[in-house]
PDB file of C-alpha atoms in Angstrom:
ATOM      1  CA  UNK A   1      -3.045  14.153  -8.410  1.00 94.00           C
ATOM      2  CA  UNK A   2      -4.671  10.922  -9.546  1.00 95.00           C
ATOM      3  CA  UNK A   3      -7.559   8.791  -8.306  1.00 97.00           C
ATOM      4  CA  UNK A   4      -9.011   5.562  -9.679  1.00 96.00           C
ATOM      5  CA  UNK A   5     -12.442   4.133  -8.934  1.00 97.00           C
ATOM      6  CA  UNK A   6     -13.587   0.629  -9.820  1.00 97.00           C
ATOM      7  CA  UNK A   7     -17.004   0.027 -11.354  1.00 97.00           C
ATOM      8  CA  UNK A   8     -18.627  -1.208  -8.138  1.00 97.00           C
ATOM      9  CA  UNK A   9     -17.313   1.782  -6.170  1.00 98.00           C
ATOM     10  CA  UNK A  10     -18.601   4.178  -8.829  1.00 98.00           C
ATOM     11  CA  UNK A  11     -22.054   2.620  -8.543  1.00 97.00           C
ATOM     12  CA  UNK A  12     -22.087   2.973  -4.732  1.00 97.00           C
ATOM     13  CA  UNK A  13     -20.642   6.513  -4.785  1.00 98.00           C
ATOM     14  CA  UNK A  14     -23.271   7.626  -7.299  1.00 97.00           C
ATOM     15  CA  UNK A  15     -25.932   6.309  -4.902  1.00 97.00           C
ATOM     16  CA  UNK A  16     -24.352   8.354  -2.088  1.00 96.00           C
ATOM     17  CA  UNK A  17     -24.241  11.462  -4.273  1.00 97.00           C
ATOM     18  CA  UNK A  18     -27.914  11.107  -5.216  1.00 97.00           C
ATOM     19  CA  UNK A  19     -29.130  11.482  -1.609  1.00 97.00           C
ATOM     20  CA  UNK A  20     -30.582  14.656  -0.165  1.00 97.00           C
ATOM     21  CA  UNK A  21     -27.672  14.820   2.292  1.00 96.00           C
ATOM     22  CA  UNK A  22     -25.230  15.001  -0.629  1.00 97.00           C
ATOM     23  CA  UNK A  23     -26.772  18.068  -2.286  1.00 97.00           C
ATOM     24  CA  UNK A  24     -23.985  20.515  -3.161  1.00 96.00           C
ATOM     25  CA  UNK A  25     -21.279  18.111  -1.954  1.00 97.00           C
ATOM     26  CA  UNK A  26     -18.683  15.823  -3.478  1.00 98.00           C
ATOM     27  CA  UNK A  27     -16.785  12.734  -2.357  1.00 98.00           C
ATOM     28  CA  UNK A  28     -13.626  13.410  -0.345  1.00 98.00           C
ATOM     29  CA  UNK A  29     -10.970  10.751   0.249  1.00 97.00           C
ATOM     30  CA  UNK A  30      -8.839  11.486   3.287  1.00 97.00           C
ATOM     31  CA  UNK A  31      -6.113   9.890   5.380  1.00 95.00           C
ATOM     32  CA  UNK A  32      -7.323   8.673   8.772  1.00 93.00           C
ATOM     33  CA  UNK A  33      -3.976   7.326  10.006  1.00 90.00           C
ATOM     34  CA  UNK A  34      -0.503   7.966   8.575  1.00 85.00           C
ATOM     35  CA  UNK A  35       2.051   5.292   9.528  1.00 81.00           C
ATOM     36  CA  UNK A  36       4.951   6.952   7.622  1.00 77.00           C
ATOM     37  CA  UNK A  37       5.310   3.956   5.243  1.00 78.00           C
ATOM     38  CA  UNK A  38       1.582   3.500   4.602  1.00 81.00           C
ATOM     39  CA  UNK A  39      -1.753   5.139   5.366  1.00 88.00           C
ATOM     40  CA  UNK A  40      -5.360   4.260   6.125  1.00 91.00           C
ATOM     41  CA  UNK A  41      -8.112   6.029   4.209  1.00 94.00           C
ATOM     42  CA  UNK A  42     -11.784   6.850   4.409  1.00 95.00           C
ATOM     43  CA  UNK A  43     -14.293   8.795   2.346  1.00 96.00           C
ATOM     44  CA  UNK A  44     -17.099  11.204   3.112  1.00 97.00           C
ATOM     45  CA  UNK A  45     -19.348  13.823   1.566  1.00 98.00           C
ATOM     46  CA  UNK A  46     -17.726  17.252   1.716  1.00 98.00           C
ATOM     47  CA  UNK A  47     -17.054  20.538  -0.073  1.00 98.00           C
ATOM     48  CA  UNK A  48     -13.650  21.644  -1.393  1.00 97.00           C
ATOM     49  CA  UNK A  49     -11.356  24.034   0.481  1.00 97.00           C
ATOM     50  CA  UNK A  50      -8.394  26.112  -0.651  1.00 97.00           C
ATOM     51  CA  UNK A  51      -6.006  23.179  -0.049  1.00 97.00           C
ATOM     52  CA  UNK A  52      -7.895  20.743  -2.250  1.00 98.00           C
ATOM     53  CA  UNK A  53      -7.672  19.512  -5.783  1.00 98.00           C
ATOM     54  CA  UNK A  54     -10.770  18.221  -7.532  1.00 98.00           C
ATOM     55  CA  UNK A  55      -9.719  15.139  -9.460  1.00 98.00           C
ATOM     56  CA  UNK A  56     -11.791  13.968 -12.404  1.00 96.00           C
ATOM     57  CA  UNK A  57     -12.045  10.199 -12.703  1.00 95.00           C
ATOM     58  CA  UNK A  58     -12.837   7.999 -15.678  1.00 93.00           C
ATOM     59  CA  UNK A  59     -16.161   7.106 -13.996  1.00 95.00           C
ATOM     60  CA  UNK A  60     -17.503  10.695 -14.245  1.00 94.00           C
ATOM     61  CA  UNK A  61     -17.109  11.239 -10.508  1.00 97.00           C
ATOM     62  CA  UNK A  62     -15.106  14.162  -9.175  1.00 97.00           C
ATOM     63  CA  UNK A  63     -13.139  13.414  -6.009  1.00 98.00           C
ATOM     64  CA  UNK A  64     -11.740  15.941  -3.528  1.00 98.00           C
ATOM     65  CA  UNK A  65      -8.122  15.315  -2.488  1.00 98.00           C
ATOM     66  CA  UNK A  66      -6.049  17.497  -0.140  1.00 98.00           C
ATOM     67  CA  UNK A  67      -2.964  18.601  -2.115  1.00 97.00           C
ATOM     68  CA  UNK A  68      -0.911  18.696   1.101  1.00 96.00           C
ATOM     69  CA  UNK A  69      -1.298  14.946   1.716  1.00 95.00           C
ATOM     70  CA  UNK A  70       1.208  12.966  -0.369  1.00 92.00           C
ATOM     71  CA  UNK A  71      -0.484   9.619   0.344  1.00 93.00           C
ATOM     72  CA  UNK A  72      -3.610  10.717  -1.564  1.00 95.00           C
ATOM     73  CA  UNK A  73      -1.911  10.993  -4.962  1.00 95.00           C
ATOM     74  CA  UNK A  74      -2.674   7.731  -6.754  1.00 94.00           C
ATOM     75  CA  UNK A  75      -5.400   6.514  -4.408  1.00 95.00           C
ATOM     76  CA  UNK A  76      -7.647   3.719  -5.657  1.00 95.00           C
ATOM     77  CA  UNK A  77     -11.252   3.372  -4.430  1.00 97.00           C
ATOM     78  CA  UNK A  78     -12.736  -0.118  -4.749  1.00 96.00           C
ATOM     79  CA  UNK A  79     -16.008  -1.607  -3.568  1.00 97.00           C
ATOM     80  CA  UNK A  80     -16.520  -5.310  -2.912  1.00 96.00           C
ATOM     81  CA  UNK A  81     -19.757  -7.156  -2.218  1.00 92.00           C
ATOM     82  CA  UNK A  82     -18.118 -10.284  -0.729  1.00 90.00           C
ATOM     83  CA  UNK A  83     -17.090 -11.521   1.770  1.00 88.00           C
ATOM     84  CA  UNK A  84     -18.914  -8.469   3.123  1.00 90.00           C
ATOM     85  CA  UNK A  85     -19.956  -5.291   1.350  1.00 94.00           C
ATOM     86  CA  UNK A  86     -17.675  -2.298   1.748  1.00 95.00           C
ATOM     87  CA  UNK A  87     -15.165   0.103   0.295  1.00 95.00           C
ATOM     88  CA  UNK A  88     -11.466  -0.660   0.139  1.00 94.00           C
ATOM     89  CA  UNK A  89      -9.187   2.326  -0.395  1.00 94.00           C
ATOM     90  CA  UNK A  90      -5.522   1.776  -1.209  1.00 92.00           C
ATOM     91  CA  UNK A  91      -2.645   3.580  -2.832  1.00 91.00           C
ATOM     92  CA  UNK A  92      -0.502   1.101  -4.795  1.00 88.00           C
ATOM     93  CA  UNK A  93       2.002   3.816  -5.713  1.00 84.00           C
ATOM     94  CA  UNK A  94       2.729   4.420  -2.005  1.00 81.00           C
ATOM     95  CA  UNK A  95       2.715   0.740  -0.971  1.00 65.00           C
ATOM     96  CA  UNK A  96      -0.149   1.431   1.397  1.00 46.00           C
ATOM     97  CA  UNK A  97      -2.146  -1.180   3.193  1.00 53.00           C
ATOM     98  CA  UNK A  98      -5.791  -1.252   2.258  1.00 52.00           C
ATOM     99  CA  UNK A  99      -8.457  -0.203   4.673  1.00 51.00           C
ATOM    100  CA  UNK A 100     -11.887  -1.713   4.335  1.00 52.00           C
ATOM    101  CA  UNK A 101     -15.016  -0.131   5.769  1.00 50.00           C
TER     102      UNK A 101
END
């Protein structure tokens, strides 16, 4: 499985991972809604399970992805500061629509 993270997202994720709440946890990207031809995504702090793959990114952040969810392979995590600050998670290889939060 593959996962990309842009520079801004890496900066924000590292902030999340440095909190007390994040101790012993990693970032998980998951599908919130599957529309058959595209999916909506979110992320949270979590720990891996037996169905997960820990994906190493080029930003030195490990991301948990559920191996059973096809829409997660190739996911791209971006963070934008304008027009309003938030993450956008897409999967260009699956022609998914981005979901900003």
